[in-house]
């Protein structure tokens, strides 16, 4: 007798199934692995008839183990099989994907036809809830980026989606770059979901995400960047700045009062600006201050800057994102419910013109947000109604506001794609109220898209350079 190196399985009827070669060794992430050893462990599962394991490289340089299994029952839980394998195999030998099949493809010679095995659909494993806070939305984006997936829920486990130790290192690096916090791979093993990591990072609850002062990134030893909400009321749209502005800079959003709970709303835009100054002073008691605002938020930061100067404080950076003096704007006296919902959808980058002829109501708005996995979809009906009230109030106080003069320069980001129904307004319309230079940066997008990922990345890169120049 002699050893051929072939591996076979003796079936109950006495026949032999050819499995493969015993010397079919592969090397992944520095580990030498016998694929037959993994297959032998898997077929011990009582609900499996057969299994084959191969190495796939569907993304260049990213080798992953994929297991193709034939269950004996129609309903079969691959997540349970993953746990079964993890109890019997080292971590580096647990397949990244488990694909159920009715039968394994064979060559004319009766051997496994590896080329005929389908690519795993890691996206099919995504079943979790959508993000509930801007920080969870950032973590979902980072999971998607590292895993090359179109969507990730906050309850989906990193390793169930095809993650492995090298991708885990990449994820930890991206989290450090975006959020300025240090995590170890051990943290990911202990809390492998977005929800779990957000809790570990103490990023706050969904309720704190509705507070007037919204901490987006609290770490960093340089003066923070404070970002004031647009008319929609929420500051979540600024979370994307974390991925482009250095982690030395904390980032805070300012959100309309009255969203998380019913309370008295500001009666004038000056009242709103004074309230927000009190909020930012709880974080930074003295200047120099960095202020940014999109749309209505640009009007508010200009008012904040004038008040701070009158109080003897320095405003070293005033940034406006497509904001214009109110008397140039087509402001209605009393916005209706549909307009308030359109403002909410604008925070998620949705174009009102693309919504069709169907009337826009609460249920339709939430369905649109939920469909694309927006964190805004987690808002309940009470919060939506509060947002409507704060929107109507904000638009009303903007309409009656007369700007004061700010002594200093303004960095102005202007959207260049203007709707046909809107008469273009130039940043120079601020000149009567700005005693300084207006530096204009054109962004090739629509007004409502300025805080979408690509435009915000361009804005973030410019801001990163500007902040470094100011804080040398």
Coordinates of C-alpha atoms in Angstrom, one line a residue:
X1 CA 0.0 0.0 0.0
X2 CA 1.1 3.6 -0.5
X3 CA -0.4 7.1 0.3
X4 CA -1.8 8.8 -2.9
X5 CA -2.5 12.1 -1.2
X6 CA -6.2 11.8 -2.2
X7 CA -8.9 12.4 0.4
X8 CA -12.2 10.4 0.2
X9 CA -15.2 10.0 2.3
X10 CA -16.8 6.6 3.0
X11 CA -20.6 6.8 2.7
X12 CA -23.1 4.7 4.5
X13 CA -23.8 2.5 1.4
X14 CA -20.1 1.7 1.1
X15 CA -19.3 4.0 -1.8
X16 CA -16.5 6.5 -1.7
X17 CA -16.8 10.2 -2.3
X18 CA -13.7 11.9 -3.7
X19 CA -13.1 15.1 -1.7
X20 CA -9.8 16.4 -2.9
X21 CA -6.1 16.4 -2.2
X22 CA -4.7 16.2 1.3
X23 CA -1.8 18.4 0.2
X24 CA -4.1 21.2 -1.1
X25 CA -2.4 23.8 1.0
X26 CA -3.1 27.5 0.7
X27 CA -1.6 30.6 2.3
X28 CA -3.8 33.4 3.5
X29 CA -2.6 36.4 5.6
X30 CA 0.6 34.5 6.5
X31 CA -1.1 31.3 7.6
X32 CA -0.7 27.9 5.8
X33 CA -4.1 26.3 5.7
X34 CA -5.3 22.8 4.6
X35 CA -8.6 23.3 2.9
X36 CA -9.5 19.6 3.5
X37 CA -9.2 20.1 7.2
X38 CA -11.8 22.9 7.2
X39 CA -14.1 20.7 5.0
X40 CA -13.7 17.8 7.4
X41 CA -14.7 19.9 10.3
X42 CA -17.7 21.3 8.5
X43 CA -19.2 18.0 7.4
X44 CA -19.3 16.8 11.0
X45 CA -22.3 19.2 11.4
X46 CA -25.4 17.0 11.7
X47 CA -27.3 19.1 9.1
X48 CA -24.7 19.0 6.4
X49 CA -24.3 16.4 3.6
X50 CA -21.3 17.9 2.0
X51 CA -19.0 20.9 1.9
X52 CA -16.2 22.4 -0.2
X53 CA -13.9 25.2 0.7
X54 CA -11.9 27.3 -1.7
X55 CA -9.9 30.6 -1.7
X56 CA -11.5 33.5 -3.5
X57 CA -10.0 36.8 -4.5
X58 CA -12.9 38.8 -5.8
X59 CA -11.2 42.1 -4.7
X60 CA -7.6 42.3 -5.8
X61 CA -5.3 41.4 -3.0
X62 CA -8.1 40.4 -0.7
X63 CA -8.0 36.6 -0.4
X64 CA -10.9 35.0 1.6
X65 CA -12.0 31.5 2.4
X66 CA -15.5 30.6 1.1
X67 CA -17.4 27.5 2.1
X68 CA -20.0 25.9 -0.2
X69 CA -22.3 23.6 1.7
X70 CA -25.1 21.2 0.9
X71 CA -27.5 21.1 3.9
X72 CA -29.8 18.1 4.5
X73 CA -32.7 20.4 5.3
X74 CA -34.3 23.3 3.3
X75 CA -34.1 25.8 6.1
X76 CA -30.5 26.1 7.3
X77 CA -28.9 28.8 9.4
X78 CA -25.4 29.7 8.0
X79 CA -24.8 32.0 11.0
X80 CA -25.2 28.9 13.3
X81 CA -22.8 27.0 11.0
X82 CA -20.3 29.9 11.4
X83 CA -20.5 29.6 15.2
X84 CA -20.1 25.8 14.9
X85 CA -16.9 26.2 12.8
X86 CA -15.5 28.9 15.1
X87 CA -15.8 26.4 18.0
X88 CA -13.7 23.8 16.2
X89 CA -11.3 25.8 14.0
X90 CA -8.8 28.6 14.6
X91 CA -10.1 32.1 13.7
X92 CA -7.9 32.2 10.5
X93 CA -9.5 29.0 9.3
X94 CA -13.2 30.0 9.7
X95 CA -14.5 30.8 6.2
X96 CA -15.5 34.4 5.5
X97 CA -18.6 33.3 3.6
X98 CA -20.9 30.3 3.7
X99 CA -22.9 29.6 0.5
X100 CA -25.7 27.0 0.5
X101 CA -26.2 24.9 -2.6
X102 CA -28.3 22.0 -3.8
X103 CA -25.3 20.2 -5.2
X104 CA -21.6 20.9 -5.8
X105 CA -20.6 21.4 -9.5
X106 CA -18.3 18.7 -10.8
X107 CA -16.0 18.3 -13.8
X108 CA -16.4 15.5 -16.3
X109 CA -13.8 13.6 -14.2
X110 CA -16.0 13.8 -11.2
X111 CA -13.9 16.3 -9.3
X112 CA -15.0 19.6 -7.8
X113 CA -15.4 22.3 -10.5
X114 CA -14.0 25.2 -8.5
X115 CA -14.5 27.7 -11.4
X116 CA -18.2 27.0 -11.4
X117 CA -18.7 28.0 -7.8
X118 CA -20.6 31.3 -7.5
X119 CA -19.1 34.4 -5.8
X120 CA -20.6 34.8 -2.3
X121 CA -23.1 37.6 -1.9
X122 CA -21.9 39.2 1.4
X123 CA -24.7 41.8 1.0
X124 CA -27.3 39.1 1.5
X125 CA -26.1 38.8 5.1
X126 CA -27.1 42.4 5.8
X127 CA -30.3 42.3 7.9
X128 CA -29.8 44.8 10.7
X129 CA -31.5 48.1 11.5
X130 CA -30.4 51.3 9.9
X131 CA -28.3 53.9 11.9
X132 CA -30.0 56.0 14.6
X133 CA -27.3 58.7 15.1
X134 CA -24.8 60.5 12.9
X135 CA -22.0 58.6 14.5
X136 CA -23.6 55.3 13.7
X137 CA -24.0 56.5 10.2
X138 CA -20.3 57.2 9.9
X139 CA -19.5 53.7 11.3
X140 CA -21.8 52.1 8.8
X141 CA -20.1 54.0 6.0
X142 CA -16.7 52.8 7.3
X143 CA -17.9 49.2 7.5
X144 CA -19.2 49.5 3.9
X145 CA -16.0 51.0 2.7
X146 CA -13.7 48.3 4.2
X147 CA -16.0 45.4 3.3
X148 CA -16.9 46.7 -0.2
X149 CA -20.7 46.4 0.6
X150 CA -23.5 48.7 -0.6
X151 CA -25.2 48.7 2.8
X152 CA -24.6 47.6 6.4
X153 CA -27.0 47.6 9.3
X154 CA -26.1 48.5 12.9
X155 CA -26.7 44.9 14.1
X156 CA -24.7 43.2 11.3
X157 CA -21.6 41.4 12.6
X158 CA -18.3 42.5 10.9
X159 CA -17.0 38.9 10.5
X160 CA -20.4 37.6 9.2
X161 CA -20.1 40.1 6.4
X162 CA -16.7 38.7 5.2
X163 CA -14.5 40.6 7.6
X164 CA -11.2 39.1 8.7
X165 CA -8.2 40.2 10.8
X166 CA -6.5 42.3 8.1
X167 CA -9.7 44.1 7.2
X168 CA -10.3 44.6 10.9
X169 CA -6.9 46.4 11.1
X170 CA -8.0 48.6 8.2
X171 CA -11.3 49.3 9.9
X172 CA -9.6 50.3 13.2
X173 CA -7.3 52.6 11.2
X174 CA -10.3 54.3 9.4
X175 CA -12.1 54.7 12.7
X176 CA -9.1 56.4 14.2
X177 CA -8.8 58.7 11.1
X178 CA -12.5 59.7 11.1
X179 CA -13.4 59.8 14.8
X180 CA -10.0 60.4 16.5
X181 CA -10.4 57.4 18.8
X182 CA -8.2 54.4 19.3
X183 CA -9.7 50.9 19.2
X184 CA -8.1 47.5 19.2
X185 CA -9.0 44.5 17.2
X186 CA -10.0 43.0 20.6
X187 CA -12.7 45.7 20.8
X188 CA -14.1 44.5 17.5
X189 CA -14.1 40.9 18.5
X190 CA -16.0 41.9 21.7
X191 CA -18.4 44.3 19.9
X192 CA -18.4 43.3 16.2
X193 CA -21.4 45.5 15.2
X194 CA -21.9 49.2 14.5
X195 CA -24.3 49.4 17.5
X196 CA -21.8 47.7 19.8
X197 CA -18.8 49.8 18.7
X198 CA -20.8 53.0 19.0
X199 CA -21.7 52.0 22.6
X200 CA -18.1 51.2 23.4
X201 CA -17.1 54.6 22.0
X202 CA -19.7 56.2 24.3
X203 CA -21.1 58.1 21.3
X204 CA -24.4 58.9 23.0
X205 CA -27.9 57.6 22.6
X206 CA -30.5 58.4 19.9
X207 CA -32.0 60.9 22.3
X208 CA -28.7 62.8 22.8
X209 CA -28.5 63.0 19.0
X210 CA -31.5 65.5 19.2
X211 CA -29.9 67.8 21.8
X212 CA -29.1 71.4 20.9
X213 CA -25.3 70.8 21.2
X214 CA -24.5 67.6 19.2
X215 CA -21.0 66.2 19.9
X216 CA -19.8 64.7 16.6
X217 CA -16.2 64.3 17.7
X218 CA -15.1 65.4 21.1
X219 CA -11.4 64.4 20.9
X220 CA -8.7 66.9 19.8
X221 CA -6.7 69.6 21.4
X222 CA -7.2 72.4 18.9
X223 CA -10.2 74.9 18.8
X224 CA -13.4 73.0 17.8
X225 CA -15.4 73.6 14.6
X226 CA -19.0 74.5 15.4
X227 CA -21.5 73.7 12.6
X228 CA -25.0 75.3 12.7
X229 CA -28.0 73.4 11.3
X230 CA -29.9 74.4 8.1
X231 CA -33.6 75.1 8.1
X232 CA -34.3 71.3 8.6
X233 CA -33.1 71.8 12.2
X234 CA -30.6 68.8 12.5
X235 CA -26.9 69.0 12.5
X236 CA -26.3 65.3 11.6
X237 CA -25.5 66.3 8.0
X238 CA -22.0 67.6 9.2
X239 CA -20.9 64.1 10.4
X240 CA -19.1 63.5 7.1
X241 CA -16.6 66.3 7.9
X242 CA -15.0 64.0 10.4
X243 CA -13.4 61.9 7.7
X244 CA -11.6 64.9 6.1
X245 CA -10.8 67.3 9.0
X246 CA -7.8 66.3 11.2
X247 CA -8.5 64.5 14.4
X248 CA -6.9 67.4 16.3
X249 CA -10.1 69.3 15.8
X250 CA -13.3 68.5 17.8
X251 CA -16.5 68.9 15.7
X252 CA -19.8 69.9 17.2
X253 CA -23.2 70.4 15.6
X254 CA -25.8 72.9 16.8
X255 CA -29.4 71.9 16.3
X256 CA -32.7 73.7 16.6
X257 CA -34.2 73.9 20.1
X258 CA -37.4 72.0 20.5
X259 CA -36.6 68.8 18.4
X260 CA -36.0 66.3 21.2
X261 CA -38.7 67.8 23.4
X262 CA -41.4 70.4 23.3
X263 CA -40.0 73.7 24.6
X264 CA -40.1 77.5 23.9
X265 CA -38.6 78.3 20.5
X266 CA -36.5 81.4 19.8
X267 CA -38.5 84.5 18.8
X268 CA -35.8 86.1 16.7
X269 CA -32.7 85.0 14.9
X270 CA -30.6 87.0 17.3
X271 CA -32.2 85.0 20.2
X272 CA -31.2 81.8 18.4
X273 CA -27.6 83.0 17.9
X274 CA -27.3 84.0 21.5
X275 CA -28.6 80.6 22.6
X276 CA -26.0 78.8 20.5
X277 CA -23.2 81.1 21.8
X278 CA -24.1 79.9 25.3
X279 CA -24.0 76.3 24.1
X280 CA -20.6 76.5 22.4
X281 CA -19.1 78.3 25.5
X282 CA -19.9 75.2 27.6
X283 CA -17.2 73.5 25.4
X284 CA -15.0 76.5 24.5
X285 CA -15.4 79.5 26.9
X286 CA -13.0 81.8 25.0
X287 CA -12.1 82.4 21.3
X288 CA -10.8 82.2 18.7
X289 CA -13.9 80.5 17.4
X290 CA -14.5 78.5 14.2
X291 CA -18.1 78.7 12.9
X292 CA -19.7 77.1 9.9
X293 CA -23.3 77.1 8.7
X294 CA -25.2 75.7 5.7
X295 CA -28.1 77.6 4.2
X296 CA -30.1 79.1 7.2
X297 CA -27.1 78.0 9.3
X298 CA -24.9 80.5 7.4
X299 CA -27.2 83.3 8.5
X300 CA -27.1 82.1 12.1
X301 CA -23.2 81.9 12.2
X302 CA -22.9 85.4 10.7
X303 CA -25.2 86.6 13.5
X304 CA -23.2 84.6 16.1
X305 CA -20.0 86.1 14.8
X306 CA -21.2 89.7 15.2
X307 CA -22.4 89.0 18.7
X308 CA -19.2 87.4 19.7
X309 CA -17.2 90.3 18.3
X310 CA -19.4 92.8 20.3
X311 CA -18.5 90.7 23.4
X312 CA -14.8 91.2 22.7
X313 CA -14.2 87.7 21.3
X314 CA -12.3 86.7 18.1
X315 CA -13.9 84.7 15.3
X316 CA -10.9 83.4 13.3
X317 CA -12.9 81.3 10.8
X318 CA -16.4 82.1 9.5
X319 CA -17.7 79.6 6.9
X320 CA -20.9 79.8 4.9
X321 CA -22.3 77.0 2.7
X322 CA -24.5 78.6 0.1
X323 CA -26.1 81.0 2.6
X324 CA -27.5 84.4 1.5
X325 CA -29.1 87.5 3.2
X326 CA -32.8 86.8 3.8
X327 CA -34.1 89.6 1.6
X328 CA -32.7 87.8 -1.5
X329 CA -34.5 84.5 -0.6
X330 CA -38.0 83.4 -1.7
X331 CA -39.3 82.9 1.9
X332 CA -42.9 82.1 2.5
X333 CA -44.7 83.6 5.4
X334 CA -46.1 80.3 6.6
X335 CA -44.4 77.1 5.2
X336 CA -46.8 74.1 5.0
X337 CA -46.3 70.5 6.2
X338 CA -45.1 69.3 2.8
X339 CA -42.4 72.0 2.7
X340 CA -41.2 71.0 6.2
X341 CA -40.9 67.3 5.1
X342 CA -39.0 68.4 1.9
X343 CA -36.6 70.2 4.2
X344 CA -36.1 67.0 6.2
X345 CA -35.5 65.0 3.1
X346 CA -33.0 67.6 1.9
X347 CA -30.9 66.8 4.9
X348 CA -30.6 63.3 3.4
X349 CA -29.8 64.7 -0.1
X350 CA -33.2 64.0 -1.7
X351 CA -34.4 66.0 -4.6
X352 CA -38.1 67.1 -4.3
X353 CA -38.4 67.0 -8.1
X354 CA -37.6 63.3 -8.1
X355 CA -40.4 62.3 -5.7
X356 CA -43.0 62.1 -8.4
X357 CA -46.6 63.3 -8.4
X358 CA -47.5 61.4 -5.2
X359 CA -48.3 63.7 -2.3
X360 CA -45.5 63.8 0.3
X361 CA -46.7 62.8 3.8
X362 CA -45.1 61.5 6.9
X363 CA -45.3 57.9 5.9
X364 CA -43.9 58.5 2.4
X365 CA -41.0 60.6 3.8
X366 CA -40.0 57.9 6.3
X367 CA -40.2 55.2 3.6
X368 CA -37.8 57.2 1.4
X369 CA -35.3 57.6 4.2
X370 CA -35.6 54.0 5.3
X371 CA -35.1 52.7 1.8
X372 CA -31.6 54.2 1.6
X373 CA -30.6 53.4 5.2
X374 CA -30.5 57.0 6.4
X375 CA -30.1 57.6 10.1
X376 CA -33.0 60.1 9.7
X377 CA -35.3 57.1 9.3
X378 CA -35.0 56.3 13.0
X379 CA -36.9 59.4 13.9
X380 CA -40.3 58.8 15.3
X381 CA -43.5 60.7 14.5
X382 CA -43.3 63.0 17.5
X383 CA -39.8 64.1 16.5
X384 CA -40.9 64.6 12.9
X385 CA -43.8 66.8 14.1
X386 CA -41.3 68.8 16.3
X387 CA -39.0 69.2 13.3
X388 CA -41.9 70.6 11.3
X389 CA -42.6 73.2 14.1
X390 CA -38.9 74.2 14.4
X391 CA -38.7 74.5 10.6
X392 CA -41.6 76.8 10.4
X393 CA -40.2 78.9 13.3
X394 CA -36.7 79.1 11.8
X395 CA -38.0 80.2 8.4
X396 CA -40.2 82.8 10.1
X397 CA -37.4 84.4 12.2
X398 CA -35.0 84.4 9.2
X399 CA -37.6 86.3 7.2
X400 CA -37.7 89.1 9.7
X401 CA -34.0 89.3 10.4
X402 CA -31.7 92.2 9.4
X403 CA -28.0 91.2 9.4
X404 CA -25.4 93.3 11.3
X405 CA -21.9 93.8 10.1
X406 CA -19.1 91.2 10.8
X407 CA -15.6 92.5 10.8
X408 CA -13.5 89.8 9.2
X409 CA -13.1 87.5 6.3
X410 CA -15.6 84.8 5.1
X411 CA -14.9 81.5 3.4
X412 CA -17.9 80.9 1.1
X413 CA -18.8 77.6 -0.6
X414 CA -21.2 78.2 -3.5
X415 CA -23.2 75.5 -5.3
X416 CA -23.0 76.0 -9.0
X417 CA -26.0 73.9 -10.2
X418 CA -28.9 76.3 -9.9
X419 CA -32.6 75.2 -10.4
X420 CA -34.3 76.9 -13.3
X421 CA -37.0 78.4 -11.0
X422 CA -34.4 80.0 -8.8
X423 CA -32.8 83.4 -9.6
X424 CA -29.0 83.0 -9.0
X425 CA -27.6 85.0 -6.0
X426 CA -24.0 85.9 -5.7
X427 CA -21.9 85.7 -2.5
X428 CA -21.2 89.4 -2.9
X429 CA -24.7 90.0 -1.7
X430 CA -23.1 89.8 1.8
X431 CA -20.8 92.8 1.1
X432 CA -22.9 95.3 3.0
X433 CA -22.7 93.1 6.1
X434 CA -19.1 91.8 5.8
X435 CA -16.2 94.2 6.5
X436 CA -13.5 91.9 5.0
X437 CA -12.8 89.6 2.1
X438 CA -15.2 86.9 0.8
X439 CA -13.2 84.0 -0.5
X440 CA -15.5 82.0 -2.9
X441 CA -15.0 78.3 -3.5
X442 CA -17.3 76.8 -6.2
X443 CA -18.7 73.3 -5.6
X444 CA -20.2 71.5 -8.6
X445 CA -23.5 70.4 -7.1
X446 CA -27.0 71.6 -6.2
X447 CA -27.7 73.6 -3.0
X448 CA -29.4 70.6 -1.3
X449 CA -26.4 68.3 -2.0
X450 CA -23.7 70.4 -0.4
X451 CA -23.6 68.0 2.6
X452 CA -23.6 64.8 0.6
X453 CA -20.5 62.7 0.8
X454 CA -18.6 63.9 -2.4
X455 CA -19.3 67.7 -2.0
X456 CA -18.7 67.5 1.7
X457 CA -15.4 65.7 1.1
X458 CA -14.3 68.6 -1.1
X459 CA -15.4 71.1 1.5
X460 CA -13.7 69.2 4.3
X461 CA -10.3 69.1 2.4
X462 CA -10.4 72.9 2.0
X463 CA -11.4 73.4 5.6
X464 CA -8.6 71.1 6.8
X465 CA -6.0 73.3 5.0
X466 CA -7.6 76.5 6.2
X467 CA -7.7 75.3 9.9
X468 CA -4.0 74.2 9.7
X469 CA -3.0 77.7 8.4
X470 CA -4.9 79.4 11.2
X471 CA -3.5 77.1 13.9
X472 CA 0.1 76.9 13.1

